[in-house]
Amino acid sequence: MSGEAKLSAPEFACPSAGEGVPTHVAIIMDGNGRWAAKRGLPRFEGHRRGVEAIRRAVRSAGELGIRYLTVYSFSAENWRRPAQEVSDLMGLLKRFVRHDLAELHANNIRVRIIGERQGLTSDIVLLLDEAENLTRHNTGLTLVIAFNYGGRQEIVGAVRALAEKVRAGTLDPASIDCDLLEQHLDTHGIPDPDLVIRTSGEQRVSNFLTWQTAYSEFLFIPDFWPDFDDAIFRAAIDEYCRRERRFGGLSARAG
């Protein structure tokens, strides 16, 4: 994994929008609380500004020609936070879906939700279902929202589903391979992330897309998530385009 990056480049390394840019960018949106604390504001204001940053990221991704954008909005571990903060985050999710869904749909954006829905309140489940159903046939950018999501939990769920099929006698254990397991993940049909960005300077993945990021490029940037804008996003894509991905093979320069 790369260390913390200072993003600056005099020229854009990718040839053009949609050419050379990553197909799938995943973002660990970190630093809302610290952004607010630095300004003497309540944590809720940091989360609210974080939602605005999501809107900017969606616009930038579409302009850059990125096909999939995944945002880590609420982890399975976030339930450990104070009850009021969890309630605030749920409220922001509801407002985002209610206020932004029509615009996302009008812009041909498809919404996918990954994560565990069991245990969520019925109103939230209905909103998540509505977002997916309304935009199901859209063909532009796919916005993947990781909500109540944990990478390890996702893998356990896939393994459990395979085990049930083995127990029912409909699956031969010898036929289980990586491709079959991937078909039982929340992200089935979505390509693995080419680039994972984490804001706020923290350098860990926090149980995010554990299976899918085996060969992703990582970029850790110092900016807090509410400050994430088009210039920062483009600089991150520029950094990605300057890297050489080898997927376990040799560099072309080595040969």
mmCIF file of C-alpha atoms in Angstrom:
data_model
loop_
_atom_site.group_PDB
_atom_site.id
_atom_site.type_symbol
_atom_site.label_atom_id
_atom_site.label_comp_id
_atom_site.label_asym_id
_atom_site.label_seq_id
_atom_site.Cartn_x
_atom_site.Cartn_y
_atom_site.Cartn_z
ATOM 1 C CA MET A 1 0.000 0.000 0.000
ATOM 2 C CA SER A 2 1.149 3.484 -0.767
ATOM 3 C CA GLY A 3 1.946 5.886 2.034
ATOM 4 C CA GLU A 4 0.189 9.190 2.517
ATOM 5 C CA ALA A 5 0.231 11.047 -0.774
ATOM 6 C CA LYS A 6 0.618 14.678 -1.616
ATOM 7 C CA LEU A 7 -1.512 15.097 -4.699
ATOM 8 C CA SER A 8 -0.181 17.542 -7.197
ATOM 9 C CA ALA A 9 0.717 17.222 -10.837
ATOM 10 C CA PRO A 10 1.320 19.863 -13.505
ATOM 11 C CA GLU A 11 -0.289 17.755 -16.230
ATOM 12 C CA PHE A 12 -3.090 15.217 -16.194
ATOM 13 C CA ALA A 13 -1.512 11.809 -16.780
ATOM 14 C CA CYS A 14 -4.664 10.095 -18.097
ATOM 15 C CA PRO A 15 -5.078 10.636 -21.854
ATOM 16 C CA SER A 16 -8.692 11.803 -21.582
ATOM 17 C CA ALA A 17 -11.904 11.304 -19.637
ATOM 18 C CA GLY A 18 -12.864 7.653 -19.827
ATOM 19 C CA GLU A 19 -9.517 6.649 -21.365
ATOM 20 C CA GLY A 20 -6.942 5.288 -18.937
ATOM 21 C CA VAL A 21 -9.033 6.241 -15.910
ATOM 22 C CA PRO A 22 -10.032 3.505 -13.469
ATOM 23 C CA THR A 23 -13.272 1.704 -14.197
ATOM 24 C CA HIS A 24 -14.118 1.460 -10.508
ATOM 25 C CA VAL A 25 -13.090 3.830 -7.722
ATOM 26 C CA ALA A 26 -13.934 3.043 -4.093
ATOM 27 C CA ILE A 27 -13.685 5.658 -1.363
ATOM 28 C CA ILE A 28 -13.358 5.314 2.406
ATOM 29 C CA MET A 29 -14.859 8.650 3.422
ATOM 30 C CA ASP A 30 -13.016 9.494 6.616
ATOM 31 C CA GLY A 31 -12.530 12.591 8.726
ATOM 32 C CA ASN A 32 -15.976 14.153 9.067
ATOM 33 C CA GLY A 33 -15.737 14.394 12.849
ATOM 34 C CA ARG A 34 -12.197 15.764 12.862
ATOM 35 C CA TRP A 35 -13.129 18.287 10.172
ATOM 36 C CA ALA A 36 -15.916 19.560 12.430
ATOM 37 C CA ALA A 37 -13.809 19.519 15.597
ATOM 38 C CA LYS A 38 -11.080 21.554 13.888
ATOM 39 C CA ARG A 39 -13.678 24.252 13.233
ATOM 40 C CA GLY A 40 -15.409 24.083 16.606
ATOM 41 C CA LEU A 41 -18.553 22.611 15.011
ATOM 42 C CA PRO A 42 -20.702 19.663 16.121
ATOM 43 C CA ARG A 43 -19.898 16.292 14.536
ATOM 44 C CA PHE A 44 -23.256 16.341 12.759
ATOM 45 C CA GLU A 45 -22.110 19.327 10.716
ATOM 46 C CA GLY A 46 -19.093 17.337 9.568
ATOM 47 C CA HIS A 47 -21.358 14.498 8.452
ATOM 48 C CA ARG A 48 -23.685 16.951 6.703
ATOM 49 C CA ARG A 49 -20.771 18.468 4.809
ATOM 50 C CA GLY A 50 -19.657 14.936 4.012
ATOM 51 C CA VAL A 51 -22.924 14.348 2.152
ATOM 52 C CA GLU A 52 -22.174 17.412 0.048
ATOM 53 C CA ALA A 53 -18.786 15.884 -0.750
ATOM 54 C CA ILE A 54 -20.534 12.720 -1.969
ATOM 55 C CA ARG A 55 -22.553 14.824 -4.396
ATOM 56 C CA ARG A 56 -19.361 16.432 -5.710
ATOM 57 C CA ALA A 57 -17.657 13.046 -6.048
ATOM 58 C CA VAL A 58 -20.575 11.631 -8.050
ATOM 59 C CA ARG A 59 -20.449 14.582 -10.460
ATOM 60 C CA SER A 60 -16.684 14.310 -10.843
ATOM 61 C CA ALA A 61 -16.806 10.554 -11.406
ATOM 62 C CA GLY A 62 -19.319 11.022 -14.207
ATOM 63 C CA GLU A 63 -17.241 13.748 -15.841
ATOM 64 C CA LEU A 64 -14.079 11.625 -15.630
ATOM 65 C CA GLY A 65 -15.712 8.619 -17.265
ATOM 66 C CA ILE A 66 -15.523 6.377 -14.202
ATOM 67 C CA ARG A 67 -18.133 3.632 -14.472
ATOM 68 C CA TYR A 68 -18.443 2.568 -10.814
ATOM 69 C CA LEU A 69 -18.078 4.652 -7.674
ATOM 70 C CA THR A 70 -18.363 2.926 -4.290
ATOM 71 C CA VAL A 71 -18.621 4.963 -1.098
ATOM 72 C CA TYR A 72 -18.276 3.524 2.408
ATOM 73 C CA SER A 73 -21.156 5.307 4.094
ATOM 74 C CA PHE A 74 -21.780 3.233 7.233
ATOM 75 C CA SER A 75 -19.815 0.217 8.403
ATOM 76 C CA ALA A 76 -21.100 -2.749 10.392
ATOM 77 C CA GLU A 77 -18.893 -1.477 13.230
ATOM 78 C CA ASN A 78 -20.356 2.051 13.203
ATOM 79 C CA TRP A 79 -23.237 0.871 15.387
ATOM 80 C CA ARG A 80 -20.771 1.170 18.281
ATOM 81 C CA ARG A 81 -20.835 4.951 17.979
ATOM 82 C CA PRO A 82 -22.970 7.075 20.353
ATOM 83 C CA ALA A 83 -26.704 6.577 19.775
ATOM 84 C CA GLN A 84 -27.245 10.222 18.814
ATOM 85 C CA GLU A 85 -24.547 10.103 16.161
ATOM 86 C CA VAL A 86 -25.976 6.881 14.715
ATOM 87 C CA SER A 87 -29.400 8.525 14.630
ATOM 88 C CA ASP A 88 -27.940 11.566 12.856
ATOM 89 C CA LEU A 89 -26.271 9.342 10.263
ATOM 90 C CA MET A 90 -29.519 7.476 9.624
ATOM 91 C CA GLY A 91 -31.285 10.795 9.177
ATOM 92 C CA LEU A 92 -28.693 11.973 6.671
ATOM 93 C CA LEU A 93 -29.054 8.751 4.695
ATOM 94 C CA LYS A 94 -32.818 9.220 4.519
ATOM 95 C CA ARG A 95 -32.463 12.820 3.385
ATOM 96 C CA PHE A 96 -29.854 11.919 0.792
ATOM 97 C CA VAL A 97 -32.076 9.255 -0.771
ATOM 98 C CA ARG A 98 -35.233 11.362 -0.633
ATOM 99 C CA HIS A 99 -33.630 14.551 -1.950
ATOM 100 C CA ASP A 100 -31.089 13.159 -4.405
ATOM 101 C CA LEU A 101 -32.720 10.057 -5.854
ATOM 102 C CA ALA A 102 -34.737 11.902 -8.496
ATOM 103 C CA GLU A 103 -31.630 13.770 -9.683
ATOM 104 C CA LEU A 104 -29.538 10.604 -9.745
ATOM 105 C CA HIS A 105 -32.235 8.889 -11.786
ATOM 106 C CA ALA A 106 -32.525 11.837 -14.173
ATOM 107 C CA ASN A 107 -28.768 11.670 -14.727
ATOM 108 C CA ASN A 108 -28.984 7.965 -15.674
ATOM 109 C CA ILE A 109 -27.114 6.886 -12.520
ATOM 110 C CA ARG A 110 -27.770 3.424 -11.168
ATOM 111 C CA VAL A 111 -27.752 2.939 -7.389
ATOM 112 C CA ARG A 112 -26.606 -0.320 -5.804
ATOM 113 C CA ILE A 113 -26.650 -0.900 -2.043
ATOM 114 C CA ILE A 114 -24.307 -3.440 -0.482
ATOM 115 C CA GLY A 115 -24.392 -4.514 3.131
ATOM 116 C CA GLU A 116 -26.662 -6.311 5.576
ATOM 117 C CA ARG A 117 -30.296 -5.158 5.619
ATOM 118 C CA GLN A 118 -31.519 -7.522 8.287
ATOM 119 C CA GLY A 119 -32.037 -5.579 11.496
ATOM 120 C CA LEU A 120 -32.509 -2.201 9.796
ATOM 121 C CA THR A 121 -35.731 -0.312 10.409
ATOM 122 C CA SER A 122 -38.434 -0.850 7.808
ATOM 123 C CA ASP A 123 -38.405 2.769 6.612
ATOM 124 C CA ILE A 124 -34.714 2.596 5.773
ATOM 125 C CA VAL A 125 -35.091 -0.760 4.014
ATOM 126 C CA LEU A 126 -37.927 0.666 1.912
ATOM 127 C CA LEU A 127 -35.791 3.658 0.925
ATOM 128 C CA LEU A 128 -32.868 1.437 -0.069
ATOM 129 C CA ASP A 129 -35.175 -0.800 -2.099
ATOM 130 C CA GLU A 130 -36.729 2.237 -3.786
ATOM 131 C CA ALA A 131 -33.320 3.626 -4.766
ATOM 132 C CA GLU A 132 -32.282 0.344 -6.360
ATOM 133 C CA ASN A 133 -35.592 -0.405 -8.054
ATOM 134 C CA LEU A 134 -36.065 3.066 -9.535
ATOM 135 C CA THR A 135 -32.581 3.191 -11.062
ATOM 136 C CA ARG A 136 -32.184 -0.497 -11.913
ATOM 137 C CA HIS A 137 -32.187 0.003 -15.685
ATOM 138 C CA ASN A 138 -30.001 3.110 -15.805
ATOM 139 C CA THR A 139 -26.855 2.732 -17.874
ATOM 140 C CA GLY A 140 -24.582 5.540 -16.693
ATOM 141 C CA LEU A 141 -22.410 5.645 -13.603
ATOM 142 C CA THR A 142 -23.193 3.005 -10.986
ATOM 143 C CA LEU A 143 -23.120 4.489 -7.482
ATOM 144 C CA VAL A 144 -22.519 1.709 -4.970
ATOM 145 C CA ILE A 145 -23.387 2.655 -1.393
ATOM 146 C CA ALA A 146 -21.813 0.403 1.240
ATOM 147 C CA PHE A 147 -24.274 0.699 4.104
ATOM 148 C CA ASN A 148 -24.238 -1.455 7.246
ATOM 149 C CA TYR A 149 -21.397 -3.176 5.429
ATOM 150 C CA GLY A 150 -18.400 -5.197 6.556
ATOM 151 C CA GLY A 151 -16.002 -7.041 4.273
ATOM 152 C CA ARG A 152 -15.510 -10.001 6.595
ATOM 153 C CA GLN A 153 -19.239 -10.278 7.234
ATOM 154 C CA GLU A 154 -19.839 -10.288 3.478
ATOM 155 C CA ILE A 155 -17.438 -13.195 2.982
ATOM 156 C CA VAL A 156 -19.026 -15.129 5.846
ATOM 157 C CA GLY A 157 -22.423 -14.619 4.228
ATOM 158 C CA ALA A 158 -21.167 -15.954 0.914
ATOM 159 C CA VAL A 159 -19.572 -18.985 2.566
ATOM 160 C CA ARG A 160 -22.769 -19.665 4.497
ATOM 161 C CA ALA A 161 -24.826 -19.538 1.279
ATOM 162 C CA LEU A 162 -22.460 -22.006 -0.379
ATOM 163 C CA ALA A 163 -22.569 -24.286 2.669
ATOM 164 C CA GLU A 164 -26.372 -24.339 2.530
ATOM 165 C CA LYS A 165 -26.230 -25.487 -1.078
ATOM 166 C CA VAL A 166 -23.739 -28.205 -0.186
ATOM 167 C CA ARG A 167 -25.978 -29.375 2.652
ATOM 168 C CA ALA A 168 -28.987 -29.426 0.311
ATOM 169 C CA GLY A 169 -27.042 -31.594 -2.105
ATOM 170 C CA THR A 170 -27.197 -29.067 -4.950
ATOM 171 C CA LEU A 171 -23.509 -28.136 -4.885
ATOM 172 C CA ASP A 172 -20.380 -30.275 -5.006
ATOM 173 C CA PRO A 173 -17.786 -28.823 -2.601
ATOM 174 C CA ALA A 174 -15.076 -29.618 -5.139
ATOM 175 C CA SER A 175 -16.669 -27.140 -7.549
ATOM 176 C CA ILE A 176 -16.251 -24.177 -5.204
ATOM 177 C CA ASP A 177 -13.672 -21.730 -6.530
ATOM 178 C CA CYS A 178 -13.029 -17.989 -6.468
ATOM 179 C CA ASP A 179 -15.494 -17.292 -9.277
ATOM 180 C CA LEU A 180 -18.288 -19.168 -7.541
ATOM 181 C CA LEU A 181 -17.673 -17.436 -4.217
ATOM 182 C CA GLU A 182 -17.672 -14.047 -5.950
ATOM 183 C CA GLN A 183 -21.127 -14.813 -7.346
ATOM 184 C CA HIS A 184 -22.412 -14.950 -3.761
ATOM 185 C CA LEU A 185 -20.882 -11.631 -2.649
ATOM 186 C CA ASP A 186 -22.913 -8.429 -2.381
ATOM 187 C CA THR A 187 -20.842 -7.016 -5.243
ATOM 188 C CA HIS A 188 -21.667 -9.721 -7.773
ATOM 189 C CA GLY A 189 -21.688 -8.193 -11.246
ATOM 190 C CA ILE A 190 -19.530 -5.247 -10.147
ATOM 191 C CA PRO A 191 -15.848 -5.221 -11.194
ATOM 192 C CA ASP A 192 -13.267 -5.091 -8.423
ATOM 193 C CA PRO A 193 -12.053 -1.587 -7.539
ATOM 194 C CA ASP A 194 -9.069 -0.378 -9.525
ATOM 195 C CA LEU A 195 -8.394 2.392 -7.025
ATOM 196 C CA VAL A 196 -9.256 2.769 -3.339
ATOM 197 C CA ILE A 197 -8.981 6.256 -1.856
ATOM 198 C CA ARG A 198 -9.023 6.939 1.877
ATOM 199 C CA THR A 199 -9.232 10.483 3.137
ATOM 200 C CA SER A 200 -8.002 12.044 6.417
ATOM 201 C CA GLY A 201 -4.498 10.539 6.373
ATOM 202 C CA GLU A 202 -5.436 7.232 8.037
ATOM 203 C CA GLN A 203 -3.752 4.254 6.403
ATOM 204 C CA ARG A 204 -5.984 1.223 6.906
ATOM 205 C CA VAL A 205 -8.887 -0.384 5.056
ATOM 206 C CA SER A 206 -11.303 -0.784 8.006
ATOM 207 C CA ASN A 207 -13.039 -3.971 6.839
ATOM 208 C CA PHE A 208 -13.901 -2.457 3.447
ATOM 209 C CA LEU A 209 -14.208 -4.685 0.365
ATOM 210 C CA THR A 210 -11.843 -7.234 1.898
ATOM 211 C CA TRP A 211 -12.147 -9.729 -0.956
ATOM 212 C CA GLN A 212 -12.475 -7.268 -3.818
ATOM 213 C CA THR A 213 -9.368 -5.149 -3.129
ATOM 214 C CA ALA A 214 -6.796 -7.935 -3.459
ATOM 215 C CA TYR A 215 -5.149 -6.150 -6.408
ATOM 216 C CA SER A 216 -6.486 -2.620 -6.027
ATOM 217 C CA GLU A 217 -4.248 0.418 -5.984
ATOM 218 C CA PHE A 218 -4.464 2.335 -2.696
ATOM 219 C CA LEU A 219 -4.127 6.040 -2.173
ATOM 220 C CA PHE A 220 -4.182 7.631 1.297
ATOM 221 C CA ILE A 221 -4.613 11.378 1.231
ATOM 222 C CA PRO A 222 -4.432 13.895 4.112
ATOM 223 C CA ASP A 223 -7.597 15.835 3.256
ATOM 224 C CA PHE A 224 -10.680 15.320 5.427
ATOM 225 C CA TRP A 225 -13.672 13.995 3.526
ATOM 226 C CA PRO A 226 -15.763 17.216 3.653
ATOM 227 C CA ASP A 227 -12.930 18.971 1.785
ATOM 228 C CA PHE A 228 -12.865 16.363 -1.001
ATOM 229 C CA ASP A 229 -13.596 18.184 -4.255
ATOM 230 C CA ASP A 230 -13.133 17.869 -7.979
ATOM 231 C CA ALA A 231 -9.508 19.047 -7.879
ATOM 232 C CA ILE A 232 -8.577 16.453 -5.250
ATOM 233 C CA PHE A 233 -10.445 13.722 -7.123
ATOM 234 C CA ARG A 234 -8.718 14.550 -10.397
ATOM 235 C CA ALA A 235 -5.323 14.608 -8.686
ATOM 236 C CA ALA A 236 -6.061 11.148 -7.263
ATOM 237 C CA ILE A 237 -6.970 9.828 -10.702
ATOM 238 C CA ASP A 238 -3.841 11.430 -12.087
ATOM 239 C CA GLU A 239 -1.754 9.579 -9.499
ATOM 240 C CA TYR A 240 -3.492 6.324 -10.428
ATOM 241 C CA CYS A 241 -2.733 6.850 -14.121
ATOM 242 C CA ARG A 242 0.968 7.254 -13.330
ATOM 243 C CA ARG A 243 1.150 3.834 -11.685
ATOM 244 C CA GLU A 244 1.882 0.551 -13.414
ATOM 245 C CA ARG A 245 -0.409 -2.285 -12.380
ATOM 246 C CA ARG A 246 1.141 -5.760 -12.609
ATOM 247 C CA PHE A 247 -1.344 -8.076 -10.858
ATOM 248 C CA GLY A 248 1.491 -10.249 -9.572
ATOM 249 C CA GLY A 249 3.400 -10.252 -12.860
ATOM 250 C CA LEU A 250 6.577 -8.485 -13.916
ATOM 251 C CA SER A 251 6.791 -4.874 -14.856
ATOM 252 C CA ALA A 252 6.972 -4.187 -18.578
ATOM 253 C CA ARG A 253 10.123 -2.238 -17.806
ATOM 254 C CA ALA A 254 11.687 -5.344 -16.250
ATOM 255 C CA GLY A 255 11.491 -7.394 -19.367
#
